[in-house]
mmCIF file of C-alpha atoms and ligand atoms in Angstrom:
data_model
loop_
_atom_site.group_PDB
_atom_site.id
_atom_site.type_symbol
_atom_site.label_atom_id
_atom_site.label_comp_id
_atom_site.label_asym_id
_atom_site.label_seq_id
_atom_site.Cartn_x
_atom_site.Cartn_y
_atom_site.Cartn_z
ATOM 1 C CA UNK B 116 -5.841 -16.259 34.717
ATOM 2 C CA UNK B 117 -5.330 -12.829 35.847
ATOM 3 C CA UNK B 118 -5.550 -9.827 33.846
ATOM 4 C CA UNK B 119 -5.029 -6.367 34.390
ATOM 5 C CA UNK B 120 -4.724 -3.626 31.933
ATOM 6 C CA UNK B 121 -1.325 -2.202 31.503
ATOM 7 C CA UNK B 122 -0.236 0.951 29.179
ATOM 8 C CA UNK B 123 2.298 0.032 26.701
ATOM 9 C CA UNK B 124 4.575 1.870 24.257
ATOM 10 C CA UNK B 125 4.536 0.811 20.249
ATOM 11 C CA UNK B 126 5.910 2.436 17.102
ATOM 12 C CA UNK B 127 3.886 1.393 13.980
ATOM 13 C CA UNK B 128 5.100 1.416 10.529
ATOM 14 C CA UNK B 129 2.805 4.113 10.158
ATOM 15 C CA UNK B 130 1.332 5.591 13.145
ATOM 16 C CA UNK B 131 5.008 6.315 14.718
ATOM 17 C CA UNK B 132 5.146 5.887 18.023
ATOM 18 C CA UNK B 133 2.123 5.551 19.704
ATOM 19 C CA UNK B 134 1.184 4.091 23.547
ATOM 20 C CA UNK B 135 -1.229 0.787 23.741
ATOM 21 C CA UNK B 136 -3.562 -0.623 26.326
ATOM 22 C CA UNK B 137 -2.546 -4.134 26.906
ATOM 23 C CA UNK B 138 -3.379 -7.169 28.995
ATOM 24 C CA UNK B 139 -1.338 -8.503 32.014
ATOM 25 C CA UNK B 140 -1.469 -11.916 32.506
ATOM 26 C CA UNK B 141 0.413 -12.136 35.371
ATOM 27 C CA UNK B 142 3.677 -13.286 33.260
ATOM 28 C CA UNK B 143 3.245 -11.910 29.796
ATOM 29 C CA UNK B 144 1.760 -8.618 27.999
ATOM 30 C CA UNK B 145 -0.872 -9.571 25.723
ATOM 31 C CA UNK B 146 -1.667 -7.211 22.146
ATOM 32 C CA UNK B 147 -5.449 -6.763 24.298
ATOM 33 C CA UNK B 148 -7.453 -4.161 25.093
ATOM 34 C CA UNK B 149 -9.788 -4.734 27.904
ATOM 35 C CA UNK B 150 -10.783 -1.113 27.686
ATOM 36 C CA UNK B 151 -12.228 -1.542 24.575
ATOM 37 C CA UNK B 152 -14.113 -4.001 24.146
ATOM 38 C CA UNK B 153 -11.067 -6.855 24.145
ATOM 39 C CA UNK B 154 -9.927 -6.276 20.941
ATOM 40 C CA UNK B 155 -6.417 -7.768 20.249
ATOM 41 C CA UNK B 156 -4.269 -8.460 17.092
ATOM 42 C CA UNK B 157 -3.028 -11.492 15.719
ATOM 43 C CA UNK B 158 -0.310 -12.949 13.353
ATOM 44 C CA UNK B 159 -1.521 -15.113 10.771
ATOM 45 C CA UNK B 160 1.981 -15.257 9.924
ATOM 46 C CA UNK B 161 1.836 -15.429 6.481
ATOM 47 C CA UNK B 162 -0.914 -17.779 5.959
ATOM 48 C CA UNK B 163 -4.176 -17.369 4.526
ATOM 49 C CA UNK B 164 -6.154 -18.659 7.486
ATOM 50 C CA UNK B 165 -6.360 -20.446 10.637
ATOM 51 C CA UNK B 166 -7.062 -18.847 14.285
ATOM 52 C CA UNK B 167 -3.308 -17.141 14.020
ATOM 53 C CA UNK B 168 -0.735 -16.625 16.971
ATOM 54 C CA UNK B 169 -1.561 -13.515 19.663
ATOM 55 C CA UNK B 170 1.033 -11.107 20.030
ATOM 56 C CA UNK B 171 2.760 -11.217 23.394
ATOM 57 C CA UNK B 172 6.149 -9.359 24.812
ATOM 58 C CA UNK B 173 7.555 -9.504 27.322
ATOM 59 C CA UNK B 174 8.599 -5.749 28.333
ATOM 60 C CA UNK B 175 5.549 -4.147 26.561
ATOM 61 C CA UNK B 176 7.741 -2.118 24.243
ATOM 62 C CA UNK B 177 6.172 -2.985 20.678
ATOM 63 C CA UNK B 178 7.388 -2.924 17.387
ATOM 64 C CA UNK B 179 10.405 -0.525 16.132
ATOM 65 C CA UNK B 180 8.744 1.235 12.821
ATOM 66 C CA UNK B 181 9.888 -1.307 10.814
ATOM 67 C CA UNK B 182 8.078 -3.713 8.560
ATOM 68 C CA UNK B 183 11.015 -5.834 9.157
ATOM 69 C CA UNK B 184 9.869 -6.233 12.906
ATOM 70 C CA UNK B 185 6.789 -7.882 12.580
ATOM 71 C CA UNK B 186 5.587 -6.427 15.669
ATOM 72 C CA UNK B 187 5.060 -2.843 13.843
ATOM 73 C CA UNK B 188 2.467 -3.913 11.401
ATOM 74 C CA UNK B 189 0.512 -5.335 14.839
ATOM 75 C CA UNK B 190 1.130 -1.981 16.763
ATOM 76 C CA UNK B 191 -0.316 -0.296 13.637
ATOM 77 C CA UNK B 192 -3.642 -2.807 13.628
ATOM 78 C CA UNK B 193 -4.026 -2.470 17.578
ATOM 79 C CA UNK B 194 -3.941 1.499 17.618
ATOM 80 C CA UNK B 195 -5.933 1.775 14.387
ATOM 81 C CA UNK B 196 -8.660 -0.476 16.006
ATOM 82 C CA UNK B 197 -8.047 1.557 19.296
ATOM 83 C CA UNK B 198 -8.591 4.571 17.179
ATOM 84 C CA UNK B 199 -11.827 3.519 15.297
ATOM 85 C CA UNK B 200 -13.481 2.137 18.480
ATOM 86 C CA UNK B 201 -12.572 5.776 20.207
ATOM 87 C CA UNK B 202 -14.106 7.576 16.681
ATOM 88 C CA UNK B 203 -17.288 5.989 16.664
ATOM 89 C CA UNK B 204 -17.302 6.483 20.838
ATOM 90 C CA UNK B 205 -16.583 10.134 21.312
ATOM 91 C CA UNK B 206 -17.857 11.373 17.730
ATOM 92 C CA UNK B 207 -21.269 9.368 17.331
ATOM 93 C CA UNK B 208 -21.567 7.665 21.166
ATOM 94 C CA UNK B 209 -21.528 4.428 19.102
ATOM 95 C CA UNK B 210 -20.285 1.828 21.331
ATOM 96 C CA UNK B 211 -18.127 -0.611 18.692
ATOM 97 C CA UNK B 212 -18.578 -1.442 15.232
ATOM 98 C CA UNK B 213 -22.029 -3.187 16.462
ATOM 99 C CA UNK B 214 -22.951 -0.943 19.014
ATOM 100 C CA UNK B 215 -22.656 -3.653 21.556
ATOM 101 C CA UNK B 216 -19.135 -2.997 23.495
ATOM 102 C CA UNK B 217 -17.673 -6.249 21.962
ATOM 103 C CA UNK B 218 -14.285 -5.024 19.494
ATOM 104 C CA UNK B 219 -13.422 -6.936 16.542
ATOM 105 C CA UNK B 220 -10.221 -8.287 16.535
ATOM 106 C CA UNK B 221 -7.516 -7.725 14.273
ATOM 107 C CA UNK B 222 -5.140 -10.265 11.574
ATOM 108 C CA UNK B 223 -1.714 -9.375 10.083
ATOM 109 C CA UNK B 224 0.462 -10.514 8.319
ATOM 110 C CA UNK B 225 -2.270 -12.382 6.175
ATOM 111 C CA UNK B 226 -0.789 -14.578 2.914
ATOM 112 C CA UNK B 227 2.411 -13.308 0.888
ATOM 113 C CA UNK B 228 2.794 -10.469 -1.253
ATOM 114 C CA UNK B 229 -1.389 -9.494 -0.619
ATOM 115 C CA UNK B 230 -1.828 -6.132 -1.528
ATOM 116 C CA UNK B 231 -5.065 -5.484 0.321
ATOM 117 C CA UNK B 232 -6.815 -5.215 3.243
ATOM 118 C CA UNK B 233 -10.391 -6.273 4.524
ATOM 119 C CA UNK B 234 -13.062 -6.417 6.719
ATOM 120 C CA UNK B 235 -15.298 -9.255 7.385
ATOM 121 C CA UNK B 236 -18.906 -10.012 8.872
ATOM 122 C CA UNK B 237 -18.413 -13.312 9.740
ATOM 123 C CA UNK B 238 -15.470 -13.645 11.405
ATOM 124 C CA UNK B 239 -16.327 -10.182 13.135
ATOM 125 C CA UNK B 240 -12.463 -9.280 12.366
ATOM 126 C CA UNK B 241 -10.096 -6.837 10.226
ATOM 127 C CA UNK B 242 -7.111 -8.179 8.287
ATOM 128 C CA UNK B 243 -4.159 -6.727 6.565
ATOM 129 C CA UNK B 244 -1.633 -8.502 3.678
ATOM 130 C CA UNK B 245 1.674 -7.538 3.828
ATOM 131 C CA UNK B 246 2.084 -5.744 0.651
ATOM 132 C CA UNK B 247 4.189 -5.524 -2.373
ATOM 133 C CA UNK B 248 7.082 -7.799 -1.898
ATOM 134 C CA UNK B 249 5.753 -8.710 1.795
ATOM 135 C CA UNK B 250 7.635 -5.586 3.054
ATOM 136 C CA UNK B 251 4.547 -2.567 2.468
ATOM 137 C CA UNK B 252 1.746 -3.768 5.024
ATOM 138 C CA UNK B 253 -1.422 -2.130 4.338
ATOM 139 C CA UNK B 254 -2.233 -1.015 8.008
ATOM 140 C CA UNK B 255 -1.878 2.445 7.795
ATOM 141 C CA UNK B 256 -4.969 4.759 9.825
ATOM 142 C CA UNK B 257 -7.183 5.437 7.091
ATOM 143 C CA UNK B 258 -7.195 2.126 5.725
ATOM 144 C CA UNK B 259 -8.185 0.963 9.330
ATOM 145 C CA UNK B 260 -10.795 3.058 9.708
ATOM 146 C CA UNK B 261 -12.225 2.296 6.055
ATOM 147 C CA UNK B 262 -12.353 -1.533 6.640
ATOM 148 C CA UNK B 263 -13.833 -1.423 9.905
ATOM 149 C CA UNK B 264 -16.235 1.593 8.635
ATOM 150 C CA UNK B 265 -17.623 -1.218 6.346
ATOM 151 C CA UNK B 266 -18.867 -3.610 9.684
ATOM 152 C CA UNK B 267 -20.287 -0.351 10.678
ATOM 153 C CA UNK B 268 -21.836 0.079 7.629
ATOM 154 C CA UNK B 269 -23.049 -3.531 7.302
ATOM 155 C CA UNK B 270 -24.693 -3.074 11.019
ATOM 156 C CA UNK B 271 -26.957 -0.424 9.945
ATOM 157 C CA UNK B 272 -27.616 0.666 6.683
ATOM 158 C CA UNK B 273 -26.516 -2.305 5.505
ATOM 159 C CA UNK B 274 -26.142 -0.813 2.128
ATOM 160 C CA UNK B 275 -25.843 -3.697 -0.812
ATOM 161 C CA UNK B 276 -22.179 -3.480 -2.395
ATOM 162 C CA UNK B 277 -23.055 -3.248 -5.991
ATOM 163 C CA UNK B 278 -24.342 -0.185 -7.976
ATOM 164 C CA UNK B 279 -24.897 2.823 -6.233
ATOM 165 C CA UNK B 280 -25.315 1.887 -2.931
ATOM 166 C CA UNK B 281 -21.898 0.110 -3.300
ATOM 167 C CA UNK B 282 -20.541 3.544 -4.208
ATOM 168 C CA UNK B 283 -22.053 4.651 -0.828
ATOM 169 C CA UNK B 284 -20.811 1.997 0.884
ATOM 170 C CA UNK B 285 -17.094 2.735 0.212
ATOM 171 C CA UNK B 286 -18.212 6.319 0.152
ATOM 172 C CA UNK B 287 -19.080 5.681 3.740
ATOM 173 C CA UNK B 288 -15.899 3.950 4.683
ATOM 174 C CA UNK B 289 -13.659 6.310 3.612
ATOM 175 C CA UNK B 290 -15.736 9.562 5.120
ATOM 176 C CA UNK B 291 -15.494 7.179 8.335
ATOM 177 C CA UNK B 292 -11.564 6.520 7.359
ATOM 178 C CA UNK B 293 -10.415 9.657 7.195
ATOM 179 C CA UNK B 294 -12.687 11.031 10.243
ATOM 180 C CA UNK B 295 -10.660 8.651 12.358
ATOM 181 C CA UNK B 296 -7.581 9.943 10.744
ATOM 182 C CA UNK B 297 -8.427 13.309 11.926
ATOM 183 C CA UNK B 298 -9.794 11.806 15.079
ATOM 184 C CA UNK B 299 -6.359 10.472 15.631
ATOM 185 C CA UNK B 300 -4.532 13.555 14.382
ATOM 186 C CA UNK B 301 -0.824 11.660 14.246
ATOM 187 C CA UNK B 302 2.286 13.590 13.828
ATOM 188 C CA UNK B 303 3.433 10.321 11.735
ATOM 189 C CA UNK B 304 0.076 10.598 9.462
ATOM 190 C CA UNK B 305 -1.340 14.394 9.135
ATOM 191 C CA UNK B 306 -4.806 14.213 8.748
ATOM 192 C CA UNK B 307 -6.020 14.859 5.223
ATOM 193 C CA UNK B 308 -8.302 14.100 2.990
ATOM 194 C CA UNK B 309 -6.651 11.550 0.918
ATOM 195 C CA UNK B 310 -7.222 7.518 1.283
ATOM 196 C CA UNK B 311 -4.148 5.359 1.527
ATOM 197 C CA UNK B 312 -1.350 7.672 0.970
ATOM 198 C CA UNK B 313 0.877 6.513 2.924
ATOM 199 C CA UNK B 314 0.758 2.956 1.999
ATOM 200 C CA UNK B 315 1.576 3.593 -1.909
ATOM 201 C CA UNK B 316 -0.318 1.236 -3.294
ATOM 202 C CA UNK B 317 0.533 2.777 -6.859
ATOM 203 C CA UNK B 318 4.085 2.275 -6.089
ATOM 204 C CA UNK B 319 4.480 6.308 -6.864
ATOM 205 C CA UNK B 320 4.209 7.965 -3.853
ATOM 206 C CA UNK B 321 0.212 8.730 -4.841
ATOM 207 C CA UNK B 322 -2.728 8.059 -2.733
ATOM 208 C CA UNK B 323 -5.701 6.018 -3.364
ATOM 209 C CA UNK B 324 -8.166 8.184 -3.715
ATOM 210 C CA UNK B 325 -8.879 11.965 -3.828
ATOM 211 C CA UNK B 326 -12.023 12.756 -1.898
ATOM 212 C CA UNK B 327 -11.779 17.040 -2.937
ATOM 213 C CA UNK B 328 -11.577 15.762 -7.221
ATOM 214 C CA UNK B 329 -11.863 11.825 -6.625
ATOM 215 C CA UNK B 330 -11.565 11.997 -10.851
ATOM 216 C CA UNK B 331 -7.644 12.715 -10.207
ATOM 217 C CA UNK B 332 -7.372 8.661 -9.640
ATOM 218 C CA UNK B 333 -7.751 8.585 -13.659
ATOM 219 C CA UNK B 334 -11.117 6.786 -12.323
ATOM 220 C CA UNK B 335 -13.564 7.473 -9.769
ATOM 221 C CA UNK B 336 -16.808 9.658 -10.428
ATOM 222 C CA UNK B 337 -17.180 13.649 -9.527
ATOM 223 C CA UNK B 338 -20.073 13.606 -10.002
ATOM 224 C CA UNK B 339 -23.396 11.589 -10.390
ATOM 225 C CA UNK B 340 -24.292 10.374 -13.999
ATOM 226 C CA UNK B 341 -26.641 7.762 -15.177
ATOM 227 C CA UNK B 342 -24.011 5.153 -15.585
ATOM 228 C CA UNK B 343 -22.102 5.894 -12.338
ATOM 229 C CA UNK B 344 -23.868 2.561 -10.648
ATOM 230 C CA UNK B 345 -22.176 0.478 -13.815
ATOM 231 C CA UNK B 346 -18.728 1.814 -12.087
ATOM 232 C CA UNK B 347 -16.409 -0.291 -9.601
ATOM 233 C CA UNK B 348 -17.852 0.719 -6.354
ATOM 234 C CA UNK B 349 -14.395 2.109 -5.476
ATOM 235 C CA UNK B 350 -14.651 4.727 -7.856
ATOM 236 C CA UNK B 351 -18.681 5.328 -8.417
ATOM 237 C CA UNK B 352 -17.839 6.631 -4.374
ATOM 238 C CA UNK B 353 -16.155 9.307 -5.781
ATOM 239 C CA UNK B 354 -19.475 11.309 -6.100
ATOM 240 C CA UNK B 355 -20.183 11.105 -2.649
ATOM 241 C CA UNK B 356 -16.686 11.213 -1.507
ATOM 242 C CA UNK B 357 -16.668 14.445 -3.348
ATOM 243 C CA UNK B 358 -19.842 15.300 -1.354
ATOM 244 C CA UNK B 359 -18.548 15.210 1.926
ATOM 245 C CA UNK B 360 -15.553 17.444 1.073
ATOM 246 C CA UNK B 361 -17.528 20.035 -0.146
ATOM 247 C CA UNK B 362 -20.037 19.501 3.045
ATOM 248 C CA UNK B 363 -16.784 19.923 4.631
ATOM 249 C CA UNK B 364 -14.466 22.238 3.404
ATOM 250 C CA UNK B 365 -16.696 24.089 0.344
ATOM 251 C CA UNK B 366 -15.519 24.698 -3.184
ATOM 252 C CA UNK B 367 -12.190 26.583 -4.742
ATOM 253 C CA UNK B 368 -8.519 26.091 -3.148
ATOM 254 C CA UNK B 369 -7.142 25.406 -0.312
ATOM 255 C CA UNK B 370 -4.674 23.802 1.579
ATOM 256 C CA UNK B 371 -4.589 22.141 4.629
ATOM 257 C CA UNK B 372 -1.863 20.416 6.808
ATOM 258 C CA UNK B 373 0.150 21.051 3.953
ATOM 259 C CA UNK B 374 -2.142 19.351 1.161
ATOM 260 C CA UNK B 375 -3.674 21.444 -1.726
ATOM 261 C CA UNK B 376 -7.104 20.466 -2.525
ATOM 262 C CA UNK B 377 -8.786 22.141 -5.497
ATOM 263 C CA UNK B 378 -12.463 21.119 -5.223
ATOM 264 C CA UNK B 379 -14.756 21.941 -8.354
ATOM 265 C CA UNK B 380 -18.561 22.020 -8.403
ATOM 266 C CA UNK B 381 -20.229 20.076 -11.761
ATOM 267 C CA UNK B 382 -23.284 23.234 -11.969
ATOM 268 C CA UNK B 383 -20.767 26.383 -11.528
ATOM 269 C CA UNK B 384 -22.004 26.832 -8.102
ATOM 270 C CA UNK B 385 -19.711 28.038 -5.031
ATOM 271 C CA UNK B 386 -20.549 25.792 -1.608
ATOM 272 C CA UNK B 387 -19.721 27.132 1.502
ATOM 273 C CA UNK B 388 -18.228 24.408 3.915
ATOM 274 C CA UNK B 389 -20.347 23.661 7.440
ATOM 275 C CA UNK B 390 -16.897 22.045 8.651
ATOM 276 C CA UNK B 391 -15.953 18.500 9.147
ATOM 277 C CA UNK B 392 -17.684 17.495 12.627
ATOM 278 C CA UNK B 393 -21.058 18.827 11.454
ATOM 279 C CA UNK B 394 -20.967 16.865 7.950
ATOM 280 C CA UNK B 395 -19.821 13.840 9.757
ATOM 281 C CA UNK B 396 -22.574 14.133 12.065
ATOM 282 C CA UNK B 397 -25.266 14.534 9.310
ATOM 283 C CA UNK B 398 -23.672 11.861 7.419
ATOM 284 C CA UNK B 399 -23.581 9.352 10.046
ATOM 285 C CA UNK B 400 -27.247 9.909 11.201
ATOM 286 C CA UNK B 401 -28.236 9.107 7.294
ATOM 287 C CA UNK B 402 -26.113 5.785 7.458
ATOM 288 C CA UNK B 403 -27.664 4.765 10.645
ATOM 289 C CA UNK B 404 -31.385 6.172 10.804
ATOM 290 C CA UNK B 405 -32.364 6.551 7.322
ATOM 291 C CA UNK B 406 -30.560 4.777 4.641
ATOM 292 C CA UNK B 407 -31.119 0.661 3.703
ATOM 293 C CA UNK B 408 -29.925 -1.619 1.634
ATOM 294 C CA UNK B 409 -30.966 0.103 -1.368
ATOM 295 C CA UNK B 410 -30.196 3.872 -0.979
ATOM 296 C CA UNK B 411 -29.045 5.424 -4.347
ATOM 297 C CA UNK B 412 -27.734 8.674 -4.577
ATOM 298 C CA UNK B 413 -30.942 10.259 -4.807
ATOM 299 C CA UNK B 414 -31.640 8.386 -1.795
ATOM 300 C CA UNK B 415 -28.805 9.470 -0.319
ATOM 301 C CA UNK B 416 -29.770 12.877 -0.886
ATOM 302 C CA UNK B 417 -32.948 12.733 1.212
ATOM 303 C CA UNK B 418 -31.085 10.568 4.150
ATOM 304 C CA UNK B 419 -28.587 13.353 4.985
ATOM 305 C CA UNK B 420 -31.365 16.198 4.181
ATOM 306 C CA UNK B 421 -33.303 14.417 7.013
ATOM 307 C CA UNK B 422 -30.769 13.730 9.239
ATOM 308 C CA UNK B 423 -29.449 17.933 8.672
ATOM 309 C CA UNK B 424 -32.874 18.480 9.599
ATOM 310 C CA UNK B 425 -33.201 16.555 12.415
ATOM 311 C CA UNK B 426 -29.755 18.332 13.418
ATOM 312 C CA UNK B 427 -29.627 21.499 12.680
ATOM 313 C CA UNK B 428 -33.345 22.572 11.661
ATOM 314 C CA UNK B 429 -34.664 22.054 8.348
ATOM 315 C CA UNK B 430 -34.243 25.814 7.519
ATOM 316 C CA UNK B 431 -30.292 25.741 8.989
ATOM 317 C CA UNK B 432 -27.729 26.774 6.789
ATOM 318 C CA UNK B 433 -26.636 23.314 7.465
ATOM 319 C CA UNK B 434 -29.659 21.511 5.714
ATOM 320 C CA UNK B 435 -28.900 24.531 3.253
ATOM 321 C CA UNK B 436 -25.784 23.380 2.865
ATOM 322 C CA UNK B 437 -25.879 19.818 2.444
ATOM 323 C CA UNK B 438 -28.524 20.587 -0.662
ATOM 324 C CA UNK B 439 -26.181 23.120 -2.333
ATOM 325 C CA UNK B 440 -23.189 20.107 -2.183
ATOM 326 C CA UNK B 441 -25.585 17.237 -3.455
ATOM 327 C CA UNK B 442 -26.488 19.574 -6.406
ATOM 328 C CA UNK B 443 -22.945 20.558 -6.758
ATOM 329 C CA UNK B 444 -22.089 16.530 -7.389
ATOM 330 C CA UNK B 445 -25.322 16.494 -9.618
ATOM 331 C CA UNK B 446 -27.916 15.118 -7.194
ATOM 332 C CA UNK B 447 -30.686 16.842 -7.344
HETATM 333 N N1 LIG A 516 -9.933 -3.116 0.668
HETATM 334 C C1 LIG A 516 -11.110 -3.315 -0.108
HETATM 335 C C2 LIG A 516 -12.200 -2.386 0.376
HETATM 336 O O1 LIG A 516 -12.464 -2.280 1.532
HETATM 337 C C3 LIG A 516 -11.570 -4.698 -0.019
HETATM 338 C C4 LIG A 516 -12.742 -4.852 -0.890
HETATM 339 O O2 LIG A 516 -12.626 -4.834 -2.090
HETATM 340 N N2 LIG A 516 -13.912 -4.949 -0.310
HETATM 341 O O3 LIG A 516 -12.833 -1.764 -0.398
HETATM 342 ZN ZN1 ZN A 517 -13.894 -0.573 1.107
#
């Protein structure tokens, strides 16, 4: 069979209109990228299983936008894996969501009316429901990068998903999410730091989760307490969700891309922001060289004061400031 890689054009539901390495057979396009480690996207076409149909065209002109065309929900999965694999490449030098150049595949249109998303180890491949009503897939960029952030996650730290290292396991997926959504900087999807809100899961226009006060879900944790491991791991993340902003950004107002943030400090303090890039950095060299399956937040604590160090020099205003937003998010 011969393949050669060809550059396509897609428009997503939610990453607009985007262009796509594909696969020539030599009579078809193929939804593959040969580039990057052959990842492609299937249709499970509305069942719960099985090995699913590959997408194929014909003029390599994907999807129209609309969850109607079940094309868009693919072109959304194939640039959001494009997206993570190019992340965790140019950002960290990682080389796939197990470091070894093979992607992970992609599944839509998985069951009827699911209102999820998810990653999974054994089948080394991402899959997205269709939504309320089968019309809202759930493949928007952030939600991408989140699922696959968890193979990532599962490859190194390998942090357990219960009690607080569950919190920094979805912690980590959605500091990995939305670092591919400003990776990917889309004019369709601004880069913020909100999870899922464009996918309106609550059916109100609000996202999943706030990262700068993850308490304004009605749910997640600002802060660390000594019953935050009892919470769902989706909201006992909110502590260090609530980290990484500050890392990030600092405390007080301010509003970015056109989002408001309002980030508050549990001990009073004010934290000065080392920027995005540098907490990602620090954050990712704790995942991958010094957390394990057991990190708590006090664990968590010394991981990404190590890895600052390592960095930035354990005097830096860096290692400074990763201790001043820890505190800030009562870990001390
Ligand atoms: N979408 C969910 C998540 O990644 C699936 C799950 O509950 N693990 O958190
Ligand atoms: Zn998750």
């Amino acid at each position: 069979v011969q393949t050669s890689n060809a550059t396509g054009s897609g428009k997503g539901v939610f990453v607009g209109s985007v262009t796509l390495t594909t696969n020539w057979t030599g009579s078809t396009y193929e939804l593959r990228d040969n580039t990057r480690g052959g990842q492609y996207t299937v249709s499970l076409n509305n069942k719960q299983g099985g090995q699913g149909t590959l997408y194929t065209d014909t003029d390599n002109v994907w999807g129209n936008g609309l969850a109607s065309n079940g094309q868009s929900a693919a072109v959304d999965a194939q640039y959001g894996a494009a997206a993570t694999w190019d992340f965790y490449k140019n950002t960290f030098g990682r080389n796939g969501i197990r470091n070894d150049g093979v992607g992970a595949y992609s599944r839509v249109h998985y069951g009827r009316n699911y209102v999820n998303a998810f990653w999974s180890d054994s089948c080394f491949c991402m899959t997205y429901g269709d939504g309320a009503s089968n019309t809202h897939p759930l493949t928007a960029l952030d939600v991408s990068g989140h699922e696959m952030s968890h193979g990532v996650t599962a490859n190194t730290a390998g942090l357990n998903y219960s009690g607080e290292s569950g919190g920094l396991n979805e912690a980590t997926s959605d500091i990995f999410g939305t670092g591919v959504e400003w990776y990917a900087n889309l004019a369709a999807d601004a880069p913020d730091y909100l999870i899922g809100e464009l996918i309106d899961i609550n059916g109100n226009g609000t996202p999943l989760r706030y990262m700068d006060k993850p308490s304004k879900d009605g749910r997640s944790a600002d802060s660390w307490s000594s019953g935050v491991g009892s919470l769902d791991v989706h909201y006992s993340s909110g502590v260090a969700n609530h980290f990484f902003y500050l890392l990030s950004e600092g405390s007080g107002a301010k509003t970015i891309n056109g989002v408001s943030y309002n980030s508050p400090t549990s001990n009073g303090s004010t934290v000065t922001g080392i920027g995005r890039d540098k907490a990602l950095q620090v954050w990712y060299r704790a995942l991958s060289v010094y957390m394990t399956s057991s990190t708590d937040y006090a664990g968590a604590r010394t991981a990404t004061l190590k890895a600052a160090a390592d960095l930035y020099g354990a005097g830096s205003a860096e290692s400074a400031a990763v201790a001043a937003a820890w505190s800030a998010v009562n870990v001390n």
